[in-house]
Every structure is written in structure tokens, then in C-alpha cells.
JSON list of C-alpha atoms in Angstrom, two decimals:
[
{"chain": "A", "resi": 1, "resn": "MET", "atom": "CA", "xyz": [116.17, 110.95, 85.21]},
{"chain": "A", "resi": 2, "resn": "ARG", "atom": "CA", "xyz": [113.59, 109.36, 87.49]},
{"chain": "A", "resi": 3, "resn": "ILE", "atom": "CA", "xyz": [113.53, 110.17, 91.18]},
{"chain": "A", "resi": 4, "resn": "ILE", "atom": "CA", "xyz": [111.41, 108.41, 93.78]},
{"chain": "A", "resi": 5, "resn": "VAL", "atom": "CA", "xyz": [110.17, 110.56, 96.66]},
{"chain": "A", "resi": 6, "resn": "MET", "atom": "CA", "xyz": [108.79, 109.02, 99.89]},
{"chain": "A", "resi": 7, "resn": "SER", "atom": "CA", "xyz": [107.88, 110.21, 103.36]},
{"chain": "A", "resi": 8, "resn": "ASP", "atom": "CA", "xyz": [106.25, 109.17, 106.57]},
{"chain": "A", "resi": 9, "resn": "SER", "atom": "CA", "xyz": [106.64, 105.36, 106.61]},
{"chain": "A", "resi": 10, "resn": "HIS", "atom": "CA", "xyz": [106.33, 105.20, 110.44]},
{"chain": "A", "resi": 11, "resn": "GLY", "atom": "CA", "xyz": [107.65, 101.60, 110.68]},
{"chain": "A", "resi": 12, "resn": "ARG", "atom": "CA", "xyz": [106.19, 100.25, 107.44]},
{"chain": "A", "resi": 13, "resn": "THR", "atom": "CA", "xyz": [109.40, 99.09, 105.87]},
{"chain": "A", "resi": 14, "resn": "ASN", "atom": "CA", "xyz": [107.59, 96.81, 103.37]},
{"chain": "A", "resi": 15, "resn": "SER", "atom": "CA", "xyz": [106.00, 99.83, 101.78]},
{"chain": "A", "resi": 16, "resn": "ILE", "atom": "CA", "xyz": [109.41, 101.38, 101.14]},
{"chain": "A", "resi": 17, "resn": "ARG", "atom": "CA", "xyz": [110.66, 98.13, 99.80]},
{"chain": "A", "resi": 18, "resn": "ASN", "atom": "CA", "xyz": [107.64, 97.74, 97.50]},
{"chain": "A", "resi": 19, "resn": "VAL", "atom": "CA", "xyz": [108.10, 101.19, 95.99]},
{"chain": "A", "resi": 20, "resn": "LEU", "atom": "CA", "xyz": [111.85, 100.74, 95.37]},
{"chain": "A", "resi": 21, "resn": "SER", "atom": "CA", "xyz": [111.14, 97.33, 93.77]},
{"chain": "A", "resi": 22, "resn": "MET", "atom": "CA", "xyz": [108.42, 98.76, 91.50]},
{"chain": "A", "resi": 23, "resn": "HIS", "atom": "CA", "xyz": [110.82, 101.33, 89.95]},
{"chain": "A", "resi": 24, "resn": "PRO", "atom": "CA", "xyz": [114.18, 99.74, 89.08]},
{"chain": "A", "resi": 25, "resn": "GLU", "atom": "CA", "xyz": [114.65, 102.53, 86.46]},
{"chain": "A", "resi": 26, "resn": "ALA", "atom": "CA", "xyz": [114.90, 105.21, 89.19]},
{"chain": "A", "resi": 27, "resn": "ARG", "atom": "CA", "xyz": [118.35, 106.70, 89.66]},
{"chain": "A", "resi": 28, "resn": "ALA", "atom": "CA", "xyz": [117.69, 108.44, 92.96]},
{"chain": "A", "resi": 29, "resn": "CYS", "atom": "CA", "xyz": [115.36, 108.24, 95.95]},
{"chain": "A", "resi": 30, "resn": "ILE", "atom": "CA", "xyz": [114.71, 111.07, 98.41]},
{"chain": "A", "resi": 31, "resn": "PHE", "atom": "CA", "xyz": [113.08, 110.17, 101.78]},
{"chain": "A", "resi": 32, "resn": "LEU", "atom": "CA", "xyz": [111.49, 113.10, 103.63]},
{"chain": "A", "resi": 33, "resn": "GLY", "atom": "CA", "xyz": [111.55, 111.84, 107.19]},
{"chain": "A", "resi": 34, "resn": "ASP", "atom": "CA", "xyz": [109.44, 110.12, 109.86]},
{"chain": "A", "resi": 35, "resn": "GLY", "atom": "CA", "xyz": [110.84, 106.74, 109.25]},
{"chain": "A", "resi": 36, "resn": "GLU", "atom": "CA", "xyz": [114.58, 107.39, 108.93]},
{"chain": "A", "resi": 37, "resn": "ARG", "atom": "CA", "xyz": [115.60, 104.01, 110.36]},
{"chain": "A", "resi": 38, "resn": "ASP", "atom": "CA", "xyz": [113.05, 102.28, 108.04]},
{"chain": "A", "resi": 39, "resn": "PHE", "atom": "CA", "xyz": [114.59, 103.92, 104.99]},
{"chain": "A", "resi": 40, "resn": "ASP", "atom": "CA", "xyz": [118.17, 103.33, 106.03]},
{"chain": "A", "resi": 41, "resn": "SER", "atom": "CA", "xyz": [117.60, 99.64, 106.57]},
{"chain": "A", "resi": 42, "resn": "VAL", "atom": "CA", "xyz": [115.68, 99.03, 103.31]},
{"chain": "A", "resi": 43, "resn": "SER", "atom": "CA", "xyz": [117.61, 101.30, 100.96]},
{"chain": "A", "resi": 44, "resn": "ALA", "atom": "CA", "xyz": [120.80, 99.36, 101.78]},
{"chain": "A", "resi": 45, "resn": "GLU", "atom": "CA", "xyz": [119.20, 96.44, 99.92]},
{"chain": "A", "resi": 46, "resn": "PHE", "atom": "CA", "xyz": [119.07, 98.31, 96.61]},
{"chain": "A", "resi": 47, "resn": "ASP", "atom": "CA", "xyz": [122.29, 98.93, 94.69]},
{"chain": "A", "resi": 48, "resn": "GLY", "atom": "CA", "xyz": [122.47, 101.43, 91.86]},
{"chain": "A", "resi": 49, "resn": "ILE", "atom": "CA", "xyz": [120.19, 104.06, 93.32]},
{"chain": "A", "resi": 50, "resn": "ASP", "atom": "CA", "xyz": [121.47, 107.22, 95.04]},
{"chain": "A", "resi": 51, "resn": "CYS", "atom": "CA", "xyz": [119.61, 107.68, 98.33]},
{"chain": "A", "resi": 52, "resn": "TYR", "atom": "CA", "xyz": [119.14, 110.91, 100.22]},
{"chain": "A", "resi": 53, "resn": "ALA", "atom": "CA", "xyz": [117.14, 111.47, 103.45]},
{"chain": "A", "resi": 54, "resn": "VAL", "atom": "CA", "xyz": [116.17, 114.19, 105.89]},
{"chain": "A", "resi": 55, "resn": "ALA", "atom": "CA", "xyz": [114.98, 113.79, 109.47]},
{"chain": "A", "resi": 56, "resn": "GLY", "atom": "CA", "xyz": [111.40, 114.24, 110.50]},
{"chain": "A", "resi": 57, "resn": "ASN", "atom": "CA", "xyz": [109.86, 115.36, 113.74]},
{"chain": "A", "resi": 58, "resn": "CYS", "atom": "CA", "xyz": [109.40, 111.66, 114.76]},
{"chain": "A", "resi": 59, "resn": "ASP", "atom": "CA", "xyz": [113.01, 110.68, 113.95]},
{"chain": "A", "resi": 60, "resn": "LEU", "atom": "CA", "xyz": [114.37, 111.14, 117.44]},
{"chain": "A", "resi": 61, "resn": "ALA", "atom": "CA", "xyz": [118.13, 111.25, 117.61]},
{"chain": "A", "resi": 62, "resn": "GLY", "atom": "CA", "xyz": [118.18, 111.01, 113.72]},
{"chain": "A", "resi": 63, "resn": "GLN", "atom": "CA", "xyz": [121.34, 110.99, 111.84]},
{"chain": "A", "resi": 64, "resn": "ASN", "atom": "CA", "xyz": [120.03, 112.97, 108.84]},
{"chain": "A", "resi": 65, "resn": "PRO", "atom": "CA", "xyz": [119.89, 116.75, 108.50]},
{"chain": "A", "resi": 66, "resn": "PRO", "atom": "CA", "xyz": [116.58, 118.60, 108.87]},
{"chain": "A", "resi": 67, "resn": "SER", "atom": "CA", "xyz": [116.85, 119.72, 105.23]},
{"chain": "A", "resi": 68, "resn": "LEU", "atom": "CA", "xyz": [119.09, 119.44, 102.28]},
{"chain": "A", "resi": 69, "resn": "LEU", "atom": "CA", "xyz": [119.75, 120.99, 98.87]},
{"chain": "A", "resi": 70, "resn": "ILE", "atom": "CA", "xyz": [120.94, 118.62, 96.18]},
{"chain": "A", "resi": 71, "resn": "GLU", "atom": "CA", "xyz": [121.32, 118.84, 92.39]},
{"chain": "A", "resi": 72, "resn": "LEU", "atom": "CA", "xyz": [119.87, 116.00, 90.35]},
{"chain": "A", "resi": 73, "resn": "GLY", "atom": "CA", "xyz": [119.22, 115.99, 86.59]},
{"chain": "A", "resi": 74, "resn": "GLY", "atom": "CA", "xyz": [120.39, 119.61, 86.40]},
{"chain": "A", "resi": 75, "resn": "LYS", "atom": "CA", "xyz": [117.72, 120.80, 88.90]},
{"chain": "A", "resi": 76, "resn": "ARG", "atom": "CA", "xyz": [118.27, 122.08, 92.42]},
{"chain": "A", "resi": 77, "resn": "ILE", "atom": "CA", "xyz": [116.08, 120.23, 94.88]},
{"chain": "A", "resi": 78, "resn": "PHE", "atom": "CA", "xyz": [115.26, 121.48, 98.40]},
{"chain": "A", "resi": 79, "resn": "ALA", "atom": "CA", "xyz": [114.03, 118.66, 100.61]},
{"chain": "A", "resi": 80, "resn": "SER", "atom": "CA", "xyz": [112.63, 119.01, 104.15]},
{"chain": "A", "resi": 81, "resn": "HIS", "atom": "CA", "xyz": [110.18, 117.01, 106.24]},
{"chain": "A", "resi": 82, "resn": "GLY", "atom": "CA", "xyz": [108.28, 120.29, 106.52]},
{"chain": "A", "resi": 83, "resn": "HIS", "atom": "CA", "xyz": [107.68, 120.53, 110.28]},
{"chain": "A", "resi": 84, "resn": "ASN", "atom": "CA", "xyz": [110.29, 123.25, 110.63]},
{"chain": "A", "resi": 85, "resn": "GLN", "atom": "CA", "xyz": [108.43, 125.29, 107.98]},
{"chain": "A", "resi": 86, "resn": "TYR", "atom": "CA", "xyz": [105.08, 124.65, 109.69]},
{"chain": "A", "resi": 87, "resn": "VAL", "atom": "CA", "xyz": [103.60, 123.16, 106.46]},
{"chain": "A", "resi": 88, "resn": "LYS", "atom": "CA", "xyz": [100.43, 122.00, 108.31]},
{"chain": "A", "resi": 89, "resn": "TYR", "atom": "CA", "xyz": [99.50, 125.71, 108.40]},
{"chain": "A", "resi": 90, "resn": "GLY", "atom": "CA", "xyz": [100.41, 126.60, 104.82]},
{"chain": "A", "resi": 91, "resn": "ILE", "atom": "CA", "xyz": [103.39, 126.28, 102.43]},
{"chain": "A", "resi": 92, "resn": "GLU", "atom": "CA", "xyz": [104.51, 129.91, 102.44]},
{"chain": "A", "resi": 93, "resn": "ARG", "atom": "CA", "xyz": [107.59, 129.34, 104.67]},
{"chain": "A", "resi": 94, "resn": "LEU", "atom": "CA", "xyz": [108.54, 126.30, 102.62]},
{"chain": "A", "resi": 95, "resn": "VAL", "atom": "CA", "xyz": [108.35, 128.30, 99.41]},
{"chain": "A", "resi": 96, "resn": "THR", "atom": "CA", "xyz": [110.41, 131.08, 100.99]},
{"chain": "A", "resi": 97, "resn": "ALA", "atom": "CA", "xyz": [113.14, 128.66, 102.19]},
{"chain": "A", "resi": 98, "resn": "ALA", "atom": "CA", "xyz": [113.30, 126.87, 98.81]},
{"chain": "A", "resi": 99, "resn": "THR", "atom": "CA", "xyz": [113.39, 130.10, 96.89]},
{"chain": "A", "resi": 100, "resn": "ALA", "atom": "CA", "xyz": [116.07, 131.60, 99.06]},
{"chain": "A", "resi": 101, "resn": "CYS", "atom": "CA", "xyz": [118.47, 128.77, 98.16]},
{"chain": "A", "resi": 102, "resn": "GLY", "atom": "CA", "xyz": [117.66, 128.86, 94.45]},
{"chain": "A", "resi": 103, "resn": "ALA", "atom": "CA", "xyz": [115.73, 125.63, 94.30]},
{"chain": "A", "resi": 104, "resn": "ASP", "atom": "CA", "xyz": [113.82, 124.55, 91.22]},
{"chain": "A", "resi": 105, "resn": "ILE", "atom": "CA", "xyz": [111.91, 121.84, 93.17]},
{"chain": "A", "resi": 106, "resn": "ALA", "atom": "CA", "xyz": [110.70, 121.80, 96.85]},
{"chain": "A", "resi": 107, "resn": "LEU", "atom": "CA", "xyz": [109.83, 118.49, 98.52]},
{"chain": "A", "resi": 108, "resn": "PHE", "atom": "CA", "xyz": [108.14, 118.06, 101.94]},
{"chain": "A", "resi": 109, "resn": "GLY", "atom": "CA", "xyz": [106.14, 115.58, 103.95]},
{"chain": "A", "resi": 110, "resn": "HIS", "atom": "CA", "xyz": [104.73, 115.83, 107.49]},
{"chain": "A", "resi": 111, "resn": "THR", "atom": "CA", "xyz": [101.02, 116.38, 106.52]},
{"chain": "A", "resi": 112, "resn": "HIS", "atom": "CA", "xyz": [100.58, 112.87, 105.07]},
{"chain": "A", "resi": 113, "resn": "GLN", "atom": "CA", "xyz": [98.56, 114.48, 102.27]},
{"chain": "A", "resi": 114, "resn": "SER", "atom": "CA", "xyz": [99.92, 114.04, 98.75]},
{"chain": "A", "resi": 115, "resn": "MET", "atom": "CA", "xyz": [100.00, 117.07, 96.43]},
{"chain": "A", "resi": 116, "resn": "THR", "atom": "CA", "xyz": [101.86, 118.58, 93.50]},
{"chain": "A", "resi": 117, "resn": "GLN", "atom": "CA", "xyz": [101.85, 122.22, 92.60]},
{"chain": "A", "resi": 118, "resn": "TYR", "atom": "CA", "xyz": [103.71, 124.78, 90.53]},
{"chain": "A", "resi": 119, "resn": "ILE", "atom": "CA", "xyz": [104.12, 128.27, 91.98]},
{"chain": "A", "resi": 120, "resn": "ASP", "atom": "CA", "xyz": [106.10, 131.05, 90.21]},
{"chain": "A", "resi": 121, "resn": "GLY", "atom": "CA", "xyz": [108.76, 128.76, 88.72]},
{"chain": "A", "resi": 122, "resn": "LEU", "atom": "CA", "xyz": [108.93, 126.42, 91.77]},
{"chain": "A", "resi": 123, "resn": "TYR", "atom": "CA", "xyz": [107.73, 122.83, 91.61]},
{"chain": "A", "resi": 124, "resn": "LEU", "atom": "CA", "xyz": [106.29, 121.55, 94.89]},
{"chain": "A", "resi": 125, "resn": "MET", "atom": "CA", "xyz": [105.57, 117.99, 95.97]},
{"chain": "A", "resi": 126, "resn": "ASN", "atom": "CA", "xyz": [104.35, 116.24, 99.07]},
{"chain": "A", "resi": 127, "resn": "PRO", "atom": "CA", "xyz": [104.37, 112.48, 98.32]},
{"chain": "A", "resi": 128, "resn": "GLY", "atom": "CA", "xyz": [101.93, 111.77, 101.19]},
{"chain": "A", "resi": 129, "resn": "SER", "atom": "CA", "xyz": [102.51, 108.82, 103.52]},
{"chain": "A", "resi": 130, "resn": "VAL", "atom": "CA", "xyz": [104.20, 105.72, 102.04]},
{"chain": "A", "resi": 131, "resn": "GLY", "atom": "CA", "xyz": [103.18, 103.94, 105.22]},
{"chain": "A", "resi": 132, "resn": "GLY", "atom": "CA", "xyz": [99.50, 104.93, 104.77]},
{"chain": "A", "resi": 133, "resn": "VAL", "atom": "CA", "xyz": [99.46, 106.42, 108.23]},
{"chain": "A", "resi": 134, "resn": "HIS", "atom": "CA", "xyz": [96.33, 108.54, 109.10]},
{"chain": "A", "resi": 135, "resn": "VAL", "atom": "CA", "xyz": [95.24, 108.37, 105.41]},
{"chain": "A", "resi": 136, "resn": "SER", "atom": "CA", "xyz": [93.26, 105.93, 103.27]},
{"chain": "A", "resi": 137, "resn": "LYS", "atom": "CA", "xyz": [96.00, 105.28, 100.67]},
{"chain": "A", "resi": 138, "resn": "LYS", "atom": "CA", "xyz": [99.75, 104.59, 100.73]},
{"chain": "A", "resi": 139, "resn": "THR", "atom": "CA", "xyz": [101.30, 107.07, 98.39]},
{"chain": "A", "resi": 140, "resn": "TYR", "atom": "CA", "xyz": [104.69, 108.16, 96.96]},
{"chain": "A", "resi": 141, "resn": "GLY", "atom": "CA", "xyz": [106.00, 110.56, 94.44]},
{"chain": "A", "resi": 142, "resn": "LEU", "atom": "CA", "xyz": [107.79, 110.30, 91.13]},
{"chain": "A", "resi": 143, "resn": "ILE", "atom": "CA", "xyz": [109.75, 113.03, 89.48]},
{"chain": "A", "resi": 144, "resn": "ASP", "atom": "CA", "xyz": [110.97, 112.73, 85.92]},
{"chain": "A", "resi": 145, "resn": "ILE", "atom": "CA", "xyz": [113.54, 115.36, 84.89]},
{"chain": "A", "resi": 146, "resn": "GLU", "atom": "CA", "xyz": [114.11, 115.48, 81.10]},
{"chain": "A", "resi": 147, "resn": "ARG", "atom": "CA", "xyz": [115.37, 118.10, 78.65]},
{"chain": "A", "resi": 148, "resn": "GLY", "atom": "CA", "xyz": [111.80, 119.19, 78.09]},
{"chain": "A", "resi": 149, "resn": "GLY", "atom": "CA", "xyz": [111.18, 119.85, 81.75]},
{"chain": "A", "resi": 150, "resn": "VAL", "atom": "CA", "xyz": [109.92, 118.37, 85.01]},
{"chain": "A", "resi": 151, "resn": "LEU", "atom": "CA", "xyz": [107.01, 115.98, 85.40]},
{"chain": "A", "resi": 152, "resn": "MET", "atom": "CA", "xyz": [105.71, 115.09, 88.87]},
{"chain": "A", "resi": 153, "resn": "ASN", "atom": "CA", "xyz": [103.24, 112.31, 89.68]},
{"chain": "A", "resi": 154, "resn": "ILE", "atom": "CA", "xyz": [101.77, 110.69, 92.82]},
{"chain": "A", "resi": 155, "resn": "GLY", "atom": "CA", "xyz": [101.62, 106.89, 92.80]},
{"chain": "A", "resi": 156, "resn": "GLU", "atom": "CA", "xyz": [99.77, 104.45, 95.00]},
{"chain": "A", "resi": 157, "resn": "ILE", "atom": "CA", "xyz": [100.99, 101.16, 96.35]}
]
């Protein structure tokens, strides 16, 4: 199962559209906030993909929850924008929150810096900024969940 992960579009709807168009094989997409309206408007154009989203600190009066726990491909995924876990100062609180709910994968945005990591049985990903805001590259994440395990990659537009 392929999952697209995006965050921090900040008004760049074409970036979201480009990523979704590049991966028609994806079965799910998780948006990690700061562009909730962008994601809602664009994701409606794509049938056949399950879409999930959380609200970021810039999603004022957002309709999405601050975090969510979903199961996809047999893995429990904790998703948060990351501002409530103060990820700009470290990932310890995020790891604690994800571990407390039994997550296999923890996703977050907010820093606009892409990264993947594996800590004590927990996969972590920040897809960076799909809008390319405050960074030199527009990035997004891909997660492939197969019988053999989990593979995470960062892609560029």
C-alpha cells in the first residue's frame, strides 16, 4: 500500500495537485496541516484515494482535528502537525504521544524540514513543505507498507 504524506502548502494548491497526479497508484493521502483549505479543495478532484488531514497552527477555524490515529496497511499511524508537540524544539514529545497510542508510524510537519527516522520500533516522517515555503525545495513523503515492512522516502516536485 502506498501512502502520500504532505504538509505546509500555505496556499500552493498546484503543488498538492502535482503530487497527487504523480502518484495515481497511491491508496491514501495524509495532509499534516497548514493548508487545510488547499488540501480540501484539491483532494476533492481525486477519486479512489482515501484522504485524511489534521489542522496546523495556521489553519485558523480549521475543521480537522489536531491529531489523528488511523490504521492503514495493517499499521497504526499517528498524524499531527507537530506544533502541539513542540517539534521545533525536538521530537521527544511527538515520540511519547505516538508511543502512548501504540503507533507504528508517527507523521508530523510544522518545521518545513523533511526527515525520516526509525527510533525503537517507531517510524518517523516529516515530509517537509509541499509548498516550498521557507525552504529551497518542495518536498513530500511516500510510505510503502508491504508484508516485508515499511519503506519511507522523501520526494521532490
